[in-house]
Every structure is written in C-alpha cells, then in structure tokens.
C-alpha cells in the first residue's frame, strides 16, 4: 500500500464552462488516474501531498494543428502521412507540449504548396519501448496548402491541385467502367464455357457414330483437322478480359475524398485563396475545414453558402 499511495494536489483552481473560475479544490490521484475532485475531497492516509495553490488544472488539451517534432518540409504527395515524420524520441519538445497541458495533437504535415499529405491524430502518452506518441488515427484529413508563395505561385498551386482532383475523378470513372466491363466479361465467359461444353458433347456423339459406321480413317482425320481449326477460330473469338486501371496510390487517396471517406483541411488566409478553396470544394463536392481564414470577413457571403464548413483559426 505504501508503494501505491495516492498523490493529492491541494489548492487547485478549475476553469468552469461559463468562463468563471472555481474555488480552490483538492484533486486525488491513484495509480495515474484522478479518483476525486472537490473542496471536501477525502484525502487517503499516507498520501503524497503537493501544494499547488494558484495553479490551474484542466482536462488534457488537443492541439488541432501541430508540427511537433516535424523537420523541414519535403513532401507534397497525398501518400505522405504526418505520422511517418513524427520523432517520438524528441523528448524535450514533447515534454514542453505536455507541460503546457497538451496531451493529444493532430499532426499536420508541411511541405511545398498544394496537396501536402495526411493529418494524423497522436496521443503524447509515453511508449513502453521508449519515447512518446501513440498513433490514434493516421488519416484524420487530407491537407491542402493554398497559402504559400506570391500571387502567381498560388494561382499555379491551385491549378495543380485542381488538375490532381480532375485526374482522380477520371480515375473514378475508369474504375466504374472497369467494374462494369469486368461483370460483362465474366457473364460472357460463362456463356462461352457453356456453349463450348455443348459443342463438345455433340462432337463426342459424332465421333461415336463414326466409329459405329467404320468410315475411312483418313477421311476422319481430315474432318478432325477441319474441326480443330474451327475450334481454334472459336477460341480467338473468346471474350477479352478488360484492362485494369494502372495502380496510383496518390490517386486512390484523392478518390477517398471524392467518395467522402476522407475529410479535407485547406490552409488559406488571403481572401482570393479562400475563394479558390470554396471553388475547389464546390466543384468536387466535398466539405472542408478552413485553416487560417485571416481575411474571411472579406468573403463572408461566399462562405455562407458552403455546406459542411468548419474554421480553424491560428490566432483567435
């Protein structure tokens, strides 16, 4: 029991839902879990008491747009996952985040303008094999950055992103056509096999009849050769299997967006970039999270017509 004794924090303030601050309370922690909170909390015997008067306690915070431990930007591909670049052994940076109250992050990849990669959700819990960070969800959202560079560069970035989605849209149509053609091919193959089986039965009957009639052997050979050529010709007329679309991992991720399986986060701060984000979302029919939005007040009418929009402000 001595080794499992409770830790007690005395004199803690709690932020309340209405913005007010609570009276000082006591928090009891056993085996890493909060077991009691209140001004009259029951303090167990042999507890380790810590006086924290004047300090605040909150639930663990989530940073929804973090670059914690990520190095310099290098990727601009939908296949790129922020989790791939997370350094769980950068203890100093991670402990600094935890000390500020952050226990969970949405790690956002950075890179050249355009489609940057996929946002990952990570708990900053310590790992049994060393370091920090437990992957909760690798595909939180696809990150698109329309904010980098000068005006001309940002226009080119938008065109590049739009072209990528158009290609994915064409790929989706090609996959639908392939699925339809494949179903037709399987049906045609079954019919051809059935027809061939019937012809084989008829051919066996003819051979049996020929044996019974004891016809000339050479004449039978000539007829067999002719029938064989006829069968070969029929094989040439067999249904052709449709070609499967080429594999494209990046395109497959964009398909998840078009099929509303993967959310989208778009970084845009200037009013013209926000309008480009709206145009992109409306053309390809997906909702999105707008990050930045510094000049959103200039395009409120356009934003008002966007369905499924949420805004993530870098500066409140």
PDB file of C-alpha atoms in Angstrom:
ATOM      1  CA  UNK A   1       0.000   0.000   0.000  1.00  0.00           C
ATOM      2  CA  UNK A   2       2.898   2.341   0.629  1.00  0.00           C
ATOM      3  CA  UNK A   3       4.088   1.938  -2.940  1.00  0.00           C
ATOM      4  CA  UNK A   4       0.559   2.599  -4.251  1.00  0.00           C
ATOM      5  CA  UNK A   5      -0.127   5.641  -2.087  1.00  0.00           C
ATOM      6  CA  UNK A   6      -2.205   8.461  -3.574  1.00  0.00           C
ATOM      7  CA  UNK A   7      -0.963  11.839  -4.785  1.00  0.00           C
ATOM      8  CA  UNK A   8      -3.010  14.815  -3.598  1.00  0.00           C
ATOM      9  CA  UNK A   9      -2.957  18.262  -5.236  1.00  0.00           C
ATOM     10  CA  UNK A  10      -4.213  20.927  -2.833  1.00  0.00           C
ATOM     11  CA  UNK A  11      -5.488  24.408  -3.672  1.00  0.00           C
ATOM     12  CA  UNK A  12      -6.112  23.841  -7.401  1.00  0.00           C
ATOM     13  CA  UNK A  13      -8.306  26.176  -9.454  1.00  0.00           C
ATOM     14  CA  UNK A  14     -10.573  24.745 -12.182  1.00  0.00           C
ATOM     15  CA  UNK A  15     -11.760  26.741 -15.226  1.00  0.00           C
ATOM     16  CA  UNK A  16     -15.550  26.413 -15.465  1.00  0.00           C
ATOM     17  CA  UNK A  17     -17.681  26.057 -18.597  1.00  0.00           C
ATOM     18  CA  UNK A  18     -19.124  29.585 -18.284  1.00  0.00           C
ATOM     19  CA  UNK A  19     -15.648  31.136 -18.178  1.00  0.00           C
ATOM     20  CA  UNK A  20     -15.567  31.582 -14.399  1.00  0.00           C
ATOM     21  CA  UNK A  21     -13.015  30.060 -12.031  1.00  0.00           C
ATOM     22  CA  UNK A  22     -13.807  27.587  -9.264  1.00  0.00           C
ATOM     23  CA  UNK A  23     -12.954  27.900  -5.596  1.00  0.00           C
ATOM     24  CA  UNK A  24      -9.732  26.040  -4.638  1.00  0.00           C
ATOM     25  CA  UNK A  25     -10.276  22.266  -4.763  1.00  0.00           C
ATOM     26  CA  UNK A  26      -8.357  19.130  -3.913  1.00  0.00           C
ATOM     27  CA  UNK A  27      -7.555  16.520  -6.559  1.00  0.00           C
ATOM     28  CA  UNK A  28      -6.794  12.948  -5.549  1.00  0.00           C
ATOM     29  CA  UNK A  29      -4.790  10.777  -7.968  1.00  0.00           C
ATOM     30  CA  UNK A  30      -4.400   7.000  -7.577  1.00  0.00           C
ATOM     31  CA  UNK A  31      -2.386   4.808  -9.933  1.00  0.00           C
ATOM     32  CA  UNK A  32      -2.199   7.542 -12.539  1.00  0.00           C
ATOM     33  CA  UNK A  33      -5.945   8.318 -12.523  1.00  0.00           C
ATOM     34  CA  UNK A  34      -7.956  11.124 -10.974  1.00  0.00           C
ATOM     35  CA  UNK A  35     -10.284   9.480  -8.418  1.00  0.00           C
ATOM     36  CA  UNK A  36     -11.782  12.515  -6.686  1.00  0.00           C
ATOM     37  CA  UNK A  37     -12.123  16.279  -7.185  1.00  0.00           C
ATOM     38  CA  UNK A  38     -13.712  18.699  -4.724  1.00  0.00           C
ATOM     39  CA  UNK A  39     -13.242  21.151  -1.898  1.00  0.00           C
ATOM     40  CA  UNK A  40     -14.068  18.412   0.633  1.00  0.00           C
ATOM     41  CA  UNK A  41     -12.286  15.504  -1.089  1.00  0.00           C
ATOM     42  CA  UNK A  42     -11.431  12.576   1.156  1.00  0.00           C
ATOM     43  CA  UNK A  43      -7.626  12.502   1.474  1.00  0.00           C
ATOM     44  CA  UNK A  44      -6.287   8.939   1.944  1.00  0.00           C
ATOM     45  CA  UNK A  45      -3.772   8.128   4.650  1.00  0.00           C
ATOM     46  CA  UNK A  46      -0.064   8.301   3.778  1.00  0.00           C
ATOM     47  CA  UNK A  47      -0.809  10.394   0.689  1.00  0.00           C
ATOM     48  CA  UNK A  48       1.879  12.415  -1.036  1.00  0.00           C
ATOM     49  CA  UNK A  49       0.574  15.987  -0.763  1.00  0.00           C
ATOM     50  CA  UNK A  50       1.624  18.719  -3.166  1.00  0.00           C
ATOM     51  CA  UNK A  51       0.703  22.357  -2.525  1.00  0.00           C
ATOM     52  CA  UNK A  52      -0.257  23.906  -5.889  1.00  0.00           C
ATOM     53  CA  UNK A  53      -2.111  26.995  -4.725  1.00  0.00           C
ATOM     54  CA  UNK A  54      -2.693  29.472  -7.543  1.00  0.00           C
ATOM     55  CA  UNK A  55      -2.275  26.900 -10.324  1.00  0.00           C
ATOM     56  CA  UNK A  56      -4.962  25.629 -12.688  1.00  0.00           C
ATOM     57  CA  UNK A  57      -5.880  22.086 -13.662  1.00  0.00           C
ATOM     58  CA  UNK A  58      -7.684  21.280 -16.915  1.00  0.00           C
ATOM     59  CA  UNK A  59      -8.510  18.204 -18.896  1.00  0.00           C
ATOM     60  CA  UNK A  60      -5.822  17.304 -21.415  1.00  0.00           C
ATOM     61  CA  UNK A  61      -5.845  19.762 -24.327  1.00  0.00           C
ATOM     62  CA  UNK A  62      -5.687  18.914 -28.016  1.00  0.00           C
ATOM     63  CA  UNK A  63      -3.635  20.948 -30.467  1.00  0.00           C
ATOM     64  CA  UNK A  64      -5.621  20.599 -33.728  1.00  0.00           C
ATOM     65  CA  UNK A  65      -2.826  21.898 -35.957  1.00  0.00           C
ATOM     66  CA  UNK A  66       0.597  20.845 -34.711  1.00  0.00           C
ATOM     67  CA  UNK A  67       4.004  20.473 -36.330  1.00  0.00           C
ATOM     68  CA  UNK A  68       5.536  18.985 -33.179  1.00  0.00           C
ATOM     69  CA  UNK A  69       8.892  17.231 -33.859  1.00  0.00           C
ATOM     70  CA  UNK A  70       8.459  17.509 -37.634  1.00  0.00           C
ATOM     71  CA  UNK A  71      11.566  18.506 -39.555  1.00  0.00           C
ATOM     72  CA  UNK A  72      11.826  20.658 -42.654  1.00  0.00           C
ATOM     73  CA  UNK A  73       9.165  20.260 -45.311  1.00  0.00           C
ATOM     74  CA  UNK A  74       9.988  17.895 -48.117  1.00  0.00           C
ATOM     75  CA  UNK A  75       6.838  16.192 -49.361  1.00  0.00           C
ATOM     76  CA  UNK A  76       3.891  17.275 -51.455  1.00  0.00           C
ATOM     77  CA  UNK A  77       2.175  13.970 -52.055  1.00  0.00           C
ATOM     78  CA  UNK A  78      -1.186  12.648 -50.740  1.00  0.00           C
ATOM     79  CA  UNK A  79       0.595   9.414 -49.803  1.00  0.00           C
ATOM     80  CA  UNK A  80       2.739  11.307 -47.265  1.00  0.00           C
ATOM     81  CA  UNK A  81       1.490  10.829 -43.692  1.00  0.00           C
ATOM     82  CA  UNK A  82       2.459  13.173 -40.861  1.00  0.00           C
ATOM     83  CA  UNK A  83       2.890  10.121 -38.616  1.00  0.00           C
ATOM     84  CA  UNK A  84       5.787   8.980 -40.832  1.00  0.00           C
ATOM     85  CA  UNK A  85       7.730  12.105 -39.872  1.00  0.00           C
ATOM     86  CA  UNK A  86       6.907  12.166 -36.151  1.00  0.00           C
ATOM     87  CA  UNK A  87      10.043  11.875 -33.968  1.00  0.00           C
ATOM     88  CA  UNK A  88       8.888  10.141 -30.775  1.00  0.00           C
ATOM     89  CA  UNK A  89      12.374  10.437 -29.271  1.00  0.00           C
ATOM     90  CA  UNK A  90      12.391  14.266 -29.330  1.00  0.00           C
ATOM     91  CA  UNK A  91      11.631  14.199 -25.603  1.00  0.00           C
ATOM     92  CA  UNK A  92      12.388  17.874 -24.941  1.00  0.00           C
ATOM     93  CA  UNK A  93       9.841  19.158 -27.463  1.00  0.00           C
ATOM     94  CA  UNK A  94       7.199  16.624 -26.462  1.00  0.00           C
ATOM     95  CA  UNK A  95       7.614  17.276 -22.726  1.00  0.00           C
ATOM     96  CA  UNK A  96       7.332  21.019 -23.340  1.00  0.00           C
ATOM     97  CA  UNK A  97       3.998  20.414 -25.105  1.00  0.00           C
ATOM     98  CA  UNK A  98       2.772  18.184 -22.271  1.00  0.00           C
ATOM     99  CA  UNK A  99       3.856  20.801 -19.701  1.00  0.00           C
ATOM    100  CA  UNK A 100       1.590  23.327 -21.446  1.00  0.00           C
ATOM    101  CA  UNK A 101      -1.369  20.973 -20.981  1.00  0.00           C
ATOM    102  CA  UNK A 102      -1.404  19.394 -24.449  1.00  0.00           C
ATOM    103  CA  UNK A 103      -1.839  15.622 -24.332  1.00  0.00           C
ATOM    104  CA  UNK A 104      -3.087  14.992 -27.857  1.00  0.00           C
ATOM    105  CA  UNK A 105      -2.219  16.542 -31.215  1.00  0.00           C
ATOM    106  CA  UNK A 106      -3.420  16.498 -34.765  1.00  0.00           C
ATOM    107  CA  UNK A 107      -0.064  16.409 -36.516  1.00  0.00           C
ATOM    108  CA  UNK A 108      -0.222  18.353 -39.762  1.00  0.00           C
ATOM    109  CA  UNK A 109       2.409  17.727 -42.465  1.00  0.00           C
ATOM    110  CA  UNK A 110       4.128  20.698 -44.025  1.00  0.00           C
ATOM    111  CA  UNK A 111       5.593  20.935 -47.480  1.00  0.00           C
ATOM    112  CA  UNK A 112       5.508  22.862 -50.730  1.00  0.00           C
ATOM    113  CA  UNK A 113       2.185  24.473 -51.619  1.00  0.00           C
ATOM    114  CA  UNK A 114      -0.563  22.208 -52.878  1.00  0.00           C
ATOM    115  CA  UNK A 115      -1.508  18.754 -51.622  1.00  0.00           C
ATOM    116  CA  UNK A 116       0.804  18.330 -48.639  1.00  0.00           C
ATOM    117  CA  UNK A 117      -0.208  14.978 -47.130  1.00  0.00           C
ATOM    118  CA  UNK A 118      -2.419  13.463 -44.427  1.00  0.00           C
ATOM    119  CA  UNK A 119      -3.044  14.781 -40.921  1.00  0.00           C
ATOM    120  CA  UNK A 120      -2.608  12.201 -38.114  1.00  0.00           C
ATOM    121  CA  UNK A 121      -4.053  12.106 -34.595  1.00  0.00           C
ATOM    122  CA  UNK A 122      -1.448  11.251 -31.933  1.00  0.00           C
ATOM    123  CA  UNK A 123      -1.639  10.846 -28.152  1.00  0.00           C
ATOM    124  CA  UNK A 124       1.502  12.095 -26.397  1.00  0.00           C
ATOM    125  CA  UNK A 125       1.461   9.172 -23.953  1.00  0.00           C
ATOM    126  CA  UNK A 126       4.808   7.553 -23.108  1.00  0.00           C
ATOM    127  CA  UNK A 127       5.580   4.354 -25.018  1.00  0.00           C
ATOM    128  CA  UNK A 128       6.617   1.070 -23.435  1.00  0.00           C
ATOM    129  CA  UNK A 129       9.518   0.760 -25.898  1.00  0.00           C
ATOM    130  CA  UNK A 130      10.750   4.300 -25.194  1.00  0.00           C
ATOM    131  CA  UNK A 131       9.838   7.778 -26.309  1.00  0.00           C
ATOM    132  CA  UNK A 132       6.395   9.323 -26.595  1.00  0.00           C
ATOM    133  CA  UNK A 133       3.493   9.215 -29.007  1.00  0.00           C
ATOM    134  CA  UNK A 134       0.798   6.664 -29.761  1.00  0.00           C
ATOM    135  CA  UNK A 135      -0.937   6.762 -33.143  1.00  0.00           C
ATOM    136  CA  UNK A 136      -4.702   7.064 -32.692  1.00  0.00           C
ATOM    137  CA  UNK A 137      -5.712   7.668 -36.325  1.00  0.00           C
ATOM    138  CA  UNK A 138      -3.441   8.090 -39.314  1.00  0.00           C
ATOM    139  CA  UNK A 139      -5.967   9.586 -41.741  1.00  0.00           C
ATOM    140  CA  UNK A 140      -7.687  12.500 -39.974  1.00  0.00           C
ATOM    141  CA  UNK A 141      -7.776  14.707 -43.059  1.00  0.00           C
ATOM    142  CA  UNK A 142      -6.043  15.450 -46.355  1.00  0.00           C
ATOM    143  CA  UNK A 143      -4.106  18.710 -46.005  1.00  0.00           C
ATOM    144  CA  UNK A 144      -4.036  21.188 -48.925  1.00  0.00           C
ATOM    145  CA  UNK A 145      -1.967  24.376 -48.589  1.00  0.00           C
ATOM    146  CA  UNK A 146      -3.039  27.263 -50.862  1.00  0.00           C
ATOM    147  CA  UNK A 147      -1.196  29.911 -48.840  1.00  0.00           C
ATOM    148  CA  UNK A 148       2.447  29.645 -49.897  1.00  0.00           C
ATOM    149  CA  UNK A 149       4.317  31.930 -52.286  1.00  0.00           C
ATOM    150  CA  UNK A 150       3.432  35.020 -54.288  1.00  0.00           C
ATOM    151  CA  UNK A 151       0.212  35.606 -56.222  1.00  0.00           C
ATOM    152  CA  UNK A 152       1.354  33.850 -59.403  1.00  0.00           C
ATOM    153  CA  UNK A 153       2.744  30.869 -57.480  1.00  0.00           C
ATOM    154  CA  UNK A 154      -0.511  30.474 -55.541  1.00  0.00           C
ATOM    155  CA  UNK A 155      -2.522  30.524 -58.788  1.00  0.00           C
ATOM    156  CA  UNK A 156      -0.297  27.775 -60.184  1.00  0.00           C
ATOM    157  CA  UNK A 157      -0.687  25.806 -56.947  1.00  0.00           C
ATOM    158  CA  UNK A 158      -4.481  25.995 -57.218  1.00  0.00           C
ATOM    159  CA  UNK A 159      -4.367  24.831 -60.850  1.00  0.00           C
ATOM    160  CA  UNK A 160      -2.077  21.952 -59.874  1.00  0.00           C
ATOM    161  CA  UNK A 161      -4.421  20.830 -57.086  1.00  0.00           C
ATOM    162  CA  UNK A 162      -7.455  21.094 -59.352  1.00  0.00           C
ATOM    163  CA  UNK A 163      -5.698  19.037 -62.043  1.00  0.00           C
ATOM    164  CA  UNK A 164      -4.929  16.325 -59.463  1.00  0.00           C
ATOM    165  CA  UNK A 165      -8.604  16.099 -58.484  1.00  0.00           C
ATOM    166  CA  UNK A 166      -9.704  16.043 -62.126  1.00  0.00           C
ATOM    167  CA  UNK A 167      -7.317  13.147 -62.704  1.00  0.00           C
ATOM    168  CA  UNK A 168      -8.757  11.358 -59.667  1.00  0.00           C
ATOM    169  CA  UNK A 169     -12.269  11.987 -60.979  1.00  0.00           C
ATOM    170  CA  UNK A 170     -11.327  10.450 -64.338  1.00  0.00           C
ATOM    171  CA  UNK A 171      -9.790   7.531 -62.449  1.00  0.00           C
ATOM    172  CA  UNK A 172     -13.040   7.042 -60.567  1.00  0.00           C
ATOM    173  CA  UNK A 173     -14.956   6.911 -63.848  1.00  0.00           C
ATOM    174  CA  UNK A 174     -12.376   4.480 -65.293  1.00  0.00           C
ATOM    175  CA  UNK A 175     -12.757   2.221 -62.253  1.00  0.00           C
ATOM    176  CA  UNK A 176     -16.549   2.265 -62.635  1.00  0.00           C
ATOM    177  CA  UNK A 177     -16.199   1.367 -66.322  1.00  0.00           C
ATOM    178  CA  UNK A 178     -13.740  -1.399 -65.450  1.00  0.00           C
ATOM    179  CA  UNK A 179     -16.141  -2.858 -62.877  1.00  0.00           C
ATOM    180  CA  UNK A 180     -18.976  -2.833 -65.442  1.00  0.00           C
ATOM    181  CA  UNK A 181     -16.777  -4.330 -68.172  1.00  0.00           C
ATOM    182  CA  UNK A 182     -15.493  -6.993 -65.769  1.00  0.00           C
ATOM    183  CA  UNK A 183     -19.024  -8.075 -64.893  1.00  0.00           C
ATOM    184  CA  UNK A 184     -19.842  -8.304 -68.607  1.00  0.00           C
ATOM    185  CA  UNK A 185     -16.657 -10.278 -69.240  1.00  0.00           C
ATOM    186  CA  UNK A 186     -17.492 -12.804 -66.500  1.00  0.00           C
ATOM    187  CA  UNK A 187     -21.003 -13.279 -67.923  1.00  0.00           C
ATOM    188  CA  UNK A 188     -19.646 -13.691 -71.465  1.00  0.00           C
ATOM    189  CA  UNK A 189     -17.032 -16.144 -70.197  1.00  0.00           C
ATOM    190  CA  UNK A 190     -19.706 -18.262 -68.522  1.00  0.00           C
ATOM    191  CA  UNK A 191     -21.831 -18.309 -71.683  1.00  0.00           C
ATOM    192  CA  UNK A 192     -18.809 -19.215 -73.821  1.00  0.00           C
ATOM    193  CA  UNK A 193     -17.902 -22.076 -71.465  1.00  0.00           C
ATOM    194  CA  UNK A 194     -21.474 -23.363 -71.551  1.00  0.00           C
ATOM    195  CA  UNK A 195     -21.562 -23.197 -75.336  1.00  0.00           C
ATOM    196  CA  UNK A 196     -18.220 -24.954 -75.621  1.00  0.00           C
ATOM    197  CA  UNK A 197     -19.401 -27.742 -73.321  1.00  0.00           C
ATOM    198  CA  UNK A 198     -22.469 -28.310 -75.501  1.00  0.00           C
ATOM    199  CA  UNK A 199     -20.370 -28.378 -78.665  1.00  0.00           C
ATOM    200  CA  UNK A 200     -18.007 -30.858 -77.011  1.00  0.00           C
ATOM    201  CA  UNK A 201     -20.910 -33.193 -76.229  1.00  0.00           C
ATOM    202  CA  UNK A 202     -22.144 -33.012 -79.827  1.00  0.00           C
ATOM    203  CA  UNK A 203     -18.640 -33.669 -81.091  1.00  0.00           C
ATOM    204  CA  UNK A 204     -18.313 -36.781 -78.885  1.00  0.00           C
ATOM    205  CA  UNK A 205     -21.624 -38.085 -80.199  1.00  0.00           C
ATOM    206  CA  UNK A 206     -20.444 -37.642 -83.802  1.00  0.00           C
ATOM    207  CA  UNK A 207     -17.213 -39.479 -83.069  1.00  0.00           C
ATOM    208  CA  UNK A 208     -19.116 -42.377 -81.526  1.00  0.00           C
ATOM    209  CA  UNK A 209     -21.358 -42.516 -84.582  1.00  0.00           C
ATOM    210  CA  UNK A 210     -18.353 -42.521 -86.899  1.00  0.00           C
ATOM    211  CA  UNK A 211     -16.805 -45.433 -85.039  1.00  0.00           C
ATOM    212  CA  UNK A 212     -20.001 -47.370 -85.356  1.00  0.00           C
ATOM    213  CA  UNK A 213     -20.193 -46.702 -89.085  1.00  0.00           C
ATOM    214  CA  UNK A 214     -16.461 -47.596 -89.503  1.00  0.00           C
ATOM    215  CA  UNK A 215     -15.738 -44.878 -92.052  1.00  0.00           C
ATOM    216  CA  UNK A 216     -12.470 -44.333 -93.750  1.00  0.00           C
ATOM    217  CA  UNK A 217      -9.709 -43.343 -91.235  1.00  0.00           C
ATOM    218  CA  UNK A 218      -8.095 -40.727 -93.481  1.00  0.00           C
ATOM    219  CA  UNK A 219     -11.390 -39.063 -94.107  1.00  0.00           C
ATOM    220  CA  UNK A 220     -11.980 -38.866 -90.334  1.00  0.00           C
ATOM    221  CA  UNK A 221      -8.542 -37.309 -89.818  1.00  0.00           C
ATOM    222  CA  UNK A 222      -9.239 -34.621 -92.393  1.00  0.00           C
ATOM    223  CA  UNK A 223     -12.537 -33.810 -90.756  1.00  0.00           C
ATOM    224  CA  UNK A 224     -10.938 -33.746 -87.319  1.00  0.00           C
ATOM    225  CA  UNK A 225      -8.309 -31.297 -88.580  1.00  0.00           C
ATOM    226  CA  UNK A 226     -11.027 -29.094 -90.030  1.00  0.00           C
ATOM    227  CA  UNK A 227     -12.967 -29.195 -86.750  1.00  0.00           C
ATOM    228  CA  UNK A 228      -9.802 -28.414 -84.792  1.00  0.00           C
ATOM    229  CA  UNK A 229      -9.186 -25.327 -86.924  1.00  0.00           C
ATOM    230  CA  UNK A 230     -12.783 -24.340 -86.379  1.00  0.00           C
ATOM    231  CA  UNK A 231     -12.338 -24.700 -82.579  1.00  0.00           C
ATOM    232  CA  UNK A 232      -9.147 -22.631 -82.682  1.00  0.00           C
ATOM    233  CA  UNK A 233     -11.039 -19.921 -84.501  1.00  0.00           C
ATOM    234  CA  UNK A 234     -13.728 -20.016 -81.836  1.00  0.00           C
ATOM    235  CA  UNK A 235     -11.046 -19.600 -79.155  1.00  0.00           C
ATOM    236  CA  UNK A 236      -9.876 -16.450 -80.940  1.00  0.00           C
ATOM    237  CA  UNK A 237     -13.428 -15.139 -80.720  1.00  0.00           C
ATOM    238  CA  UNK A 238     -13.472 -15.712 -76.911  1.00  0.00           C
ATOM    239  CA  UNK A 239     -14.349 -12.677 -74.737  1.00  0.00           C
ATOM    240  CA  UNK A 240     -11.419 -10.381 -73.973  1.00  0.00           C
ATOM    241  CA  UNK A 241     -10.674  -9.515 -70.363  1.00  0.00           C
ATOM    242  CA  UNK A 242     -10.794  -5.728 -69.743  1.00  0.00           C
ATOM    243  CA  UNK A 243      -7.592  -3.986 -68.636  1.00  0.00           C
ATOM    244  CA  UNK A 244      -7.438  -2.918 -65.001  1.00  0.00           C
ATOM    245  CA  UNK A 245      -6.599   0.798 -64.465  1.00  0.00           C
ATOM    246  CA  UNK A 246      -2.951   1.388 -63.513  1.00  0.00           C
ATOM    247  CA  UNK A 247      -2.134   1.499 -59.804  1.00  0.00           C
ATOM    248  CA  UNK A 248      -1.879   5.030 -58.372  1.00  0.00           C
ATOM    249  CA  UNK A 249      -1.570   5.259 -54.543  1.00  0.00           C
ATOM    250  CA  UNK A 250      -1.845   9.055 -54.526  1.00  0.00           C
ATOM    251  CA  UNK A 251      -4.882   8.969 -56.791  1.00  0.00           C
ATOM    252  CA  UNK A 252      -6.505   6.356 -54.556  1.00  0.00           C
ATOM    253  CA  UNK A 253      -6.264   8.747 -51.587  1.00  0.00           C
ATOM    254  CA  UNK A 254      -7.900  11.539 -53.596  1.00  0.00           C
ATOM    255  CA  UNK A 255     -10.634   9.044 -54.507  1.00  0.00           C
ATOM    256  CA  UNK A 256     -11.361   8.710 -50.776  1.00  0.00           C
ATOM    257  CA  UNK A 257     -12.022  12.463 -50.727  1.00  0.00           C
ATOM    258  CA  UNK A 258     -14.343  12.274 -53.750  1.00  0.00           C
ATOM    259  CA  UNK A 259     -16.202   9.390 -52.102  1.00  0.00           C
ATOM    260  CA  UNK A 260     -16.469  11.398 -48.819  1.00  0.00           C
ATOM    261  CA  UNK A 261     -14.380   8.884 -46.880  1.00  0.00           C
ATOM    262  CA  UNK A 262     -11.530  11.301 -46.050  1.00  0.00           C
ATOM    263  CA  UNK A 263     -12.087  14.890 -44.762  1.00  0.00           C
ATOM    264  CA  UNK A 264     -10.161  17.825 -46.227  1.00  0.00           C
ATOM    265  CA  UNK A 265      -8.280  20.639 -44.477  1.00  0.00           C
ATOM    266  CA  UNK A 266      -7.352  23.650 -46.627  1.00  0.00           C
ATOM    267  CA  UNK A 267      -4.877  26.290 -45.459  1.00  0.00           C
ATOM    268  CA  UNK A 268      -5.918  29.664 -46.902  1.00  0.00           C
ATOM    269  CA  UNK A 269      -5.593  33.118 -45.351  1.00  0.00           C
ATOM    270  CA  UNK A 270      -5.997  35.687 -48.140  1.00  0.00           C
ATOM    271  CA  UNK A 271      -9.474  36.337 -49.485  1.00  0.00           C
ATOM    272  CA  UNK A 272      -8.582  35.169 -53.023  1.00  0.00           C
ATOM    273  CA  UNK A 273      -7.181  31.891 -51.680  1.00  0.00           C
ATOM    274  CA  UNK A 274     -10.315  31.360 -49.575  1.00  0.00           C
ATOM    275  CA  UNK A 275     -12.409  31.827 -52.726  1.00  0.00           C
ATOM    276  CA  UNK A 276     -10.210  29.280 -54.525  1.00  0.00           C
ATOM    277  CA  UNK A 277     -10.764  26.832 -51.655  1.00  0.00           C
ATOM    278  CA  UNK A 278     -14.534  27.315 -51.938  1.00  0.00           C
ATOM    279  CA  UNK A 279     -14.402  26.814 -55.715  1.00  0.00           C
ATOM    280  CA  UNK A 280     -12.397  23.609 -55.308  1.00  0.00           C
ATOM    281  CA  UNK A 281     -14.791  22.204 -52.705  1.00  0.00           C
ATOM    282  CA  UNK A 282     -17.892  23.052 -54.716  1.00  0.00           C
ATOM    283  CA  UNK A 283     -16.535  21.667 -57.989  1.00  0.00           C
ATOM    284  CA  UNK A 284     -15.637  18.313 -56.445  1.00  0.00           C
ATOM    285  CA  UNK A 285     -18.452  18.315 -53.866  1.00  0.00           C
ATOM    286  CA  UNK A 286     -16.663  17.886 -50.574  1.00  0.00           C
ATOM    287  CA  UNK A 287     -16.920  19.715 -47.256  1.00  0.00           C
ATOM    288  CA  UNK A 288     -13.720  21.088 -45.774  1.00  0.00           C
ATOM    289  CA  UNK A 289     -12.070  22.668 -42.762  1.00  0.00           C
ATOM    290  CA  UNK A 290     -10.641  26.106 -43.484  1.00  0.00           C
ATOM    291  CA  UNK A 291      -7.449  26.857 -41.594  1.00  0.00           C
ATOM    292  CA  UNK A 292      -6.159  30.412 -41.237  1.00  0.00           C
ATOM    293  CA  UNK A 293      -9.041  32.432 -42.733  1.00  0.00           C
ATOM    294  CA  UNK A 294      -7.407  35.781 -41.816  1.00  0.00           C
ATOM    295  CA  UNK A 295      -9.427  37.638 -44.489  1.00  0.00           C
ATOM    296  CA  UNK A 296     -12.616  35.602 -44.150  1.00  0.00           C
ATOM    297  CA  UNK A 297     -14.522  38.815 -43.253  1.00  0.00           C
ATOM    298  CA  UNK A 298     -13.996  39.976 -46.859  1.00  0.00           C
ATOM    299  CA  UNK A 299     -15.770  36.939 -48.363  1.00  0.00           C
ATOM    300  CA  UNK A 300     -18.470  36.135 -45.801  1.00  0.00           C
ATOM    301  CA  UNK A 301     -21.202  35.905 -48.452  1.00  0.00           C
ATOM    302  CA  UNK A 302     -19.257  33.222 -50.332  1.00  0.00           C
ATOM    303  CA  UNK A 303     -18.510  31.303 -47.122  1.00  0.00           C
ATOM    304  CA  UNK A 304     -22.163  31.455 -46.094  1.00  0.00           C
ATOM    305  CA  UNK A 305     -23.110  29.163 -48.988  1.00  0.00           C
ATOM    306  CA  UNK A 306     -20.582  26.418 -48.170  1.00  0.00           C
ATOM    307  CA  UNK A 307     -22.026  23.238 -46.660  1.00  0.00           C
ATOM    308  CA  UNK A 308     -20.059  21.284 -44.056  1.00  0.00           C
ATOM    309  CA  UNK A 309     -17.600  24.128 -43.433  1.00  0.00           C
ATOM    310  CA  UNK A 310     -15.645  24.495 -40.194  1.00  0.00           C
ATOM    311  CA  UNK A 311     -12.951  27.077 -39.481  1.00  0.00           C
ATOM    312  CA  UNK A 312      -9.696  26.537 -37.603  1.00  0.00           C
ATOM    313  CA  UNK A 313      -8.191  29.868 -36.526  1.00  0.00           C
ATOM    314  CA  UNK A 314      -4.446  30.078 -35.989  1.00  0.00           C
ATOM    315  CA  UNK A 315      -4.917  33.281 -33.969  1.00  0.00           C
ATOM    316  CA  UNK A 316      -8.243  33.654 -32.107  1.00  0.00           C
TER     317      UNK A 316
END
